């Protein structure tokens, strides 16, 4: 019973979930959705197919949407999805995923939100460590249940609140994509030229001129570059200055690099 789990992860939460599912499911394979896109690996034949991703602006990350639209799915597998997030239920990622799958004569049989911590630091700083620890404990309990449900091929639906509002909010964000990275700045005096920001970018949107990153206006706002910088040289304007950075404690920086 082959299982293929595609993940999209900039700070490690979704990769962590994908790896836990892999351990729980026999003959499971974990694949980077971004690397599959870059390599043209857009066909899957498996008994079970999973998608694990963060929620971006109440919807699917742009590259998740792009990948699923291009993916050719053989047969009628059990398909599930897990959306990692800081605030669950407010959004419509599974509605959007289901609409894409239906065009392929496939069905999303199970979907869950997996709440850990919001790492969208342009909005606000990370939660206190005690709050992060409590959420991690609760998240682990839920992940065990998700693994069991997927292994048993159970059906599962979840709330998706205010879908029309969330769709409009998501579309406004999509329309300003060329301007998204105009807010990114790099402190060149602090930058060490390590290149991690360039290597983690899922859109190859960063080039380094003289060692420092320069954004090319094709950003999907995953914030991987901000969170992976070991010296905190990258900021989203003034909003993130002085705020903490995040990576899942079980995931190494090298695990998130795409090249």
Short mmCIF file of C-alpha atoms in Angstrom, two decimals:
data_model
loop_
_atom_site.label_atom_id
_atom_site.label_comp_id
_atom_site.label_asym_id
_atom_site.label_seq_id
_atom_site.Cartn_x
_atom_site.Cartn_y
_atom_site.Cartn_z
CA UNK A 1 0.00 0.00 0.00
CA UNK A 2 2.24 2.78 -1.27
CA UNK A 3 1.82 6.27 0.19
CA UNK A 4 3.32 9.48 -1.19
CA UNK A 5 3.30 12.57 1.00
CA UNK A 6 4.08 15.94 -0.60
CA UNK A 7 5.11 18.71 1.74
CA UNK A 8 5.73 22.45 1.49
CA UNK A 9 7.72 23.88 4.37
CA UNK A 10 9.75 27.02 5.10
CA UNK A 11 10.18 26.74 8.86
CA UNK A 12 9.85 23.00 9.39
CA UNK A 13 6.33 22.51 10.77
CA UNK A 14 4.94 20.88 7.64
CA UNK A 15 8.08 18.81 7.09
CA UNK A 16 7.83 17.57 10.67
CA UNK A 17 4.22 16.47 10.13
CA UNK A 18 5.14 14.74 6.86
CA UNK A 19 7.95 12.80 8.55
CA UNK A 20 5.73 11.72 11.44
CA UNK A 21 3.16 10.46 8.95
CA UNK A 22 5.90 8.63 7.06
CA UNK A 23 6.91 6.76 10.21
CA UNK A 24 3.32 5.80 10.93
CA UNK A 25 2.42 4.59 7.44
CA UNK A 26 3.89 1.52 5.72
CA UNK A 27 5.83 2.11 2.50
CA UNK A 28 5.43 5.88 2.78
CA UNK A 29 7.57 8.27 0.76
CA UNK A 30 8.05 11.96 1.60
CA UNK A 31 8.66 14.39 -1.27
CA UNK A 32 9.36 18.10 -1.37
CA UNK A 33 6.59 19.63 -3.42
CA UNK A 34 8.90 22.44 -4.56
CA UNK A 35 11.66 20.09 -5.69
CA UNK A 36 9.10 17.97 -7.54
CA UNK A 37 7.97 21.11 -9.36
CA UNK A 38 11.52 22.09 -10.22
CA UNK A 39 12.35 18.58 -11.40
CA UNK A 40 9.20 18.11 -13.44
CA UNK A 41 8.11 15.11 -11.33
CA UNK A 42 4.39 15.70 -11.79
CA UNK A 43 2.94 12.21 -11.89
CA UNK A 44 2.02 10.07 -8.90
CA UNK A 45 0.77 6.50 -8.71
CA UNK A 46 -0.01 5.41 -5.16
CA UNK A 47 -2.76 4.00 -2.99
CA UNK A 48 -2.59 7.04 -0.72
CA UNK A 49 -1.54 10.62 -1.54
CA UNK A 50 -1.09 13.32 1.07
CA UNK A 51 -0.44 17.06 0.98
CA UNK A 52 1.02 18.89 3.99
CA UNK A 53 1.40 22.65 3.83
CA UNK A 54 1.03 25.88 5.81
CA UNK A 55 -1.94 28.15 5.28
CA UNK A 56 -1.11 31.41 3.48
CA UNK A 57 -3.57 34.27 3.81
CA UNK A 58 -6.47 31.92 4.63
CA UNK A 59 -5.80 29.73 1.58
CA UNK A 60 -3.33 27.52 -0.24
CA UNK A 61 0.28 28.63 -0.69
CA UNK A 62 0.71 29.66 -4.32
CA UNK A 63 3.12 26.86 -5.13
CA UNK A 64 0.90 24.23 -3.56
CA UNK A 65 -1.90 25.38 -5.84
CA UNK A 66 0.45 25.35 -8.84
CA UNK A 67 1.76 21.88 -8.04
CA UNK A 68 -1.62 20.22 -7.50
CA UNK A 69 -2.97 21.76 -10.72
CA UNK A 70 -0.06 20.26 -12.66
CA UNK A 71 0.04 16.91 -10.86
CA UNK A 72 -1.27 13.86 -12.72
CA UNK A 73 -2.82 11.40 -10.23
CA UNK A 74 -3.24 7.80 -11.38
CA UNK A 75 -6.19 5.71 -10.27
CA UNK A 76 -8.44 6.65 -7.34
CA UNK A 77 -6.19 6.95 -4.29
CA UNK A 78 -7.14 7.95 -0.78
CA UNK A 79 -6.22 11.65 -0.66
CA UNK A 80 -5.71 13.63 2.54
CA UNK A 81 -4.36 17.03 3.50
CA UNK A 82 -2.96 18.67 6.63
CA UNK A 83 -2.70 22.46 6.92
CA UNK A 84 -0.23 23.61 9.57
CA UNK A 85 -1.18 26.95 11.08
CA UNK A 86 -1.19 29.25 14.06
CA UNK A 87 -4.92 29.99 13.87
CA UNK A 88 -7.08 27.06 12.66
CA UNK A 89 -10.51 27.00 11.02
CA UNK A 90 -10.39 30.57 9.65
CA UNK A 91 -9.72 29.88 6.00
CA UNK A 92 -10.62 27.75 3.00
CA UNK A 93 -7.48 25.80 2.00
CA UNK A 94 -9.31 22.49 1.74
CA UNK A 95 -12.15 23.96 -0.32
CA UNK A 96 -9.62 25.27 -2.81
CA UNK A 97 -7.72 21.98 -2.85
CA UNK A 98 -10.94 20.04 -3.37
CA UNK A 99 -11.89 22.22 -6.34
CA UNK A 100 -8.58 21.48 -8.04
CA UNK A 101 -8.84 17.75 -7.33
CA UNK A 102 -12.38 17.54 -8.67
CA UNK A 103 -11.12 18.68 -12.07
CA UNK A 104 -8.95 15.55 -12.02
CA UNK A 105 -11.88 13.33 -11.01
CA UNK A 106 -10.33 12.93 -7.57
CA UNK A 107 -11.71 13.61 -4.10
CA UNK A 108 -10.20 14.96 -0.91
CA UNK A 109 -11.29 12.33 1.60
CA UNK A 110 -9.77 13.75 4.77
CA UNK A 111 -8.45 17.11 5.96
CA UNK A 112 -7.14 18.50 9.21
CA UNK A 113 -5.73 21.73 10.59
CA UNK A 114 -2.62 21.18 12.72
CA UNK A 115 -2.14 24.10 15.07
CA UNK A 116 1.29 24.81 16.44
CA UNK A 117 2.54 28.40 16.40
CA UNK A 118 2.04 31.32 14.05
CA UNK A 119 5.41 32.27 12.59
CA UNK A 120 4.10 35.13 10.44
CA UNK A 121 6.16 37.68 12.31
CA UNK A 122 5.29 40.70 10.10
CA UNK A 123 1.94 40.56 11.89
CA UNK A 124 3.15 39.95 15.43
CA UNK A 125 6.03 38.47 17.40
CA UNK A 126 6.16 34.78 18.24
CA UNK A 127 4.19 33.61 21.25
CA UNK A 128 5.89 33.15 24.61
CA UNK A 129 7.80 29.88 24.96
CA UNK A 130 5.36 28.47 27.53
CA UNK A 131 2.51 28.96 25.06
CA UNK A 132 4.54 27.33 22.29
CA UNK A 133 5.23 24.36 24.58
CA UNK A 134 1.55 23.89 25.39
CA UNK A 135 0.57 24.05 21.74
CA UNK A 136 3.31 21.57 20.87
CA UNK A 137 1.94 19.13 23.46
CA UNK A 138 -1.60 19.45 22.13
CA UNK A 139 -0.37 19.24 18.53
CA UNK A 140 1.45 15.96 19.21
CA UNK A 141 -1.73 14.42 20.58
CA UNK A 142 -3.66 15.48 17.51
CA UNK A 143 -0.95 14.25 15.16
CA UNK A 144 -1.19 10.77 16.64
CA UNK A 145 -4.91 10.77 15.84
CA UNK A 146 -4.26 12.01 12.31
CA UNK A 147 -1.73 9.24 11.70
CA UNK A 148 -4.21 6.61 12.89
CA UNK A 149 -7.02 8.05 10.76
CA UNK A 150 -4.88 8.12 7.62
CA UNK A 151 -3.61 4.60 8.24
CA UNK A 152 -7.21 3.39 8.54
CA UNK A 153 -8.28 5.49 5.51
CA UNK A 154 -10.95 7.30 7.50
CA UNK A 155 -13.02 10.18 6.12
CA UNK A 156 -12.68 13.48 7.92
CA UNK A 157 -13.95 17.01 7.36
CA UNK A 158 -13.22 20.17 9.32
CA UNK A 159 -14.55 23.69 9.71
CA UNK A 160 -13.62 26.33 7.16
CA UNK A 161 -15.10 29.56 8.45
CA UNK A 162 -16.06 32.65 6.40
CA UNK A 163 -15.06 31.14 3.04
CA UNK A 164 -16.19 34.11 0.91
CA UNK A 165 -14.35 36.65 3.03
CA UNK A 166 -11.25 34.45 3.10
CA UNK A 167 -11.37 34.00 -0.66
CA UNK A 168 -11.49 37.76 -1.23
CA UNK A 169 -8.65 38.36 1.22
CA UNK A 170 -6.54 35.67 -0.43
CA UNK A 171 -7.20 37.04 -3.92
CA UNK A 172 -6.12 40.56 -2.91
CA UNK A 173 -2.88 39.06 -1.65
CA UNK A 174 -2.36 37.17 -4.92
CA UNK A 175 -2.84 40.35 -6.95
CA UNK A 176 -0.04 42.16 -5.17
CA UNK A 177 2.46 39.34 -5.54
CA UNK A 178 4.94 41.38 -7.65
CA UNK A 179 5.14 43.94 -4.83
CA UNK A 180 5.36 41.51 -1.90
CA UNK A 181 9.13 41.42 -1.63
CA UNK A 182 9.56 45.18 -1.82
CA UNK A 183 9.35 45.24 1.97
CA UNK A 184 12.30 42.89 2.48
CA UNK A 185 15.53 44.53 3.58
CA UNK A 186 18.96 43.16 4.46
CA UNK A 187 21.42 44.67 6.91
CA UNK A 188 24.54 44.28 4.76
CA UNK A 189 26.78 45.11 7.70
CA UNK A 190 25.40 42.10 9.57
CA UNK A 191 25.01 39.73 6.59
CA UNK A 192 27.75 37.08 6.39
CA UNK A 193 26.98 36.02 2.81
CA UNK A 194 26.22 32.42 3.88
CA UNK A 195 23.67 32.01 1.07
CA UNK A 196 21.03 30.17 3.12
CA UNK A 197 18.36 32.69 2.11
CA UNK A 198 19.05 31.99 -1.55
CA UNK A 199 19.04 28.22 -1.07
CA UNK A 200 15.78 28.07 0.89
CA UNK A 201 13.74 30.27 -1.46
CA UNK A 202 11.11 28.07 -3.17
CA UNK A 203 10.78 30.43 -6.14
CA UNK A 204 14.51 31.04 -6.71
CA UNK A 205 13.55 34.65 -6.08
CA UNK A 206 16.78 35.61 -4.33
CA UNK A 207 20.12 36.28 -5.95
CA UNK A 208 23.14 37.56 -4.06
CA UNK A 209 25.00 40.59 -5.28
CA UNK A 210 28.21 41.10 -3.38
CA UNK A 211 27.07 38.41 -0.93
CA UNK A 212 23.84 40.13 0.20
CA UNK A 213 20.39 38.98 -1.00
CA UNK A 214 18.47 40.84 -3.69
CA UNK A 215 14.81 39.93 -4.24
CA UNK A 216 13.51 39.52 -7.82
CA UNK A 217 9.78 40.31 -7.35
CA UNK A 218 8.54 36.73 -7.64
CA UNK A 219 7.98 36.17 -3.93
CA UNK A 220 5.36 33.84 -2.42
CA UNK A 221 5.89 35.23 1.11
CA UNK A 222 6.87 31.98 2.77
CA UNK A 223 9.29 33.99 4.97
CA UNK A 224 11.86 31.21 4.79
CA UNK A 225 14.64 33.73 4.16
CA UNK A 226 13.80 35.71 7.29
CA UNK A 227 13.58 32.73 9.62
CA UNK A 228 16.65 30.84 8.38
CA UNK A 229 19.12 33.75 8.50
CA UNK A 230 21.54 32.81 11.30
CA UNK A 231 22.41 36.44 12.11
CA UNK A 232 18.94 37.96 11.66
CA UNK A 233 20.16 40.24 8.90
CA UNK A 234 16.86 40.06 6.97
CA UNK A 235 13.74 41.96 8.00
CA UNK A 236 10.31 42.69 6.57
CA UNK A 237 10.66 46.44 6.73
CA UNK A 238 10.55 47.69 10.29
CA UNK A 239 7.78 45.27 11.29
CA UNK A 240 10.03 42.34 12.18
CA UNK A 241 12.92 44.22 13.74
CA UNK A 242 13.63 42.86 17.20
CA UNK A 243 11.18 40.00 16.79
CA UNK A 244 12.10 36.36 17.34
CA UNK A 245 12.71 33.90 14.51
CA UNK A 246 11.33 30.39 14.26
CA UNK A 247 12.19 26.90 13.13
CA UNK A 248 10.66 23.66 14.36
CA UNK A 249 13.01 22.27 16.98
CA UNK A 250 13.18 18.85 15.30
CA UNK A 251 14.12 20.23 11.88
CA UNK A 252 17.63 21.32 10.91
CA UNK A 253 18.27 24.24 8.54
CA UNK A 254 19.82 21.84 6.02
CA UNK A 255 16.54 19.88 5.89
CA UNK A 256 14.77 22.96 4.47
CA UNK A 257 17.27 23.90 1.78
CA UNK A 258 16.08 23.34 -1.78
CA UNK A 259 19.42 23.54 -3.58
#
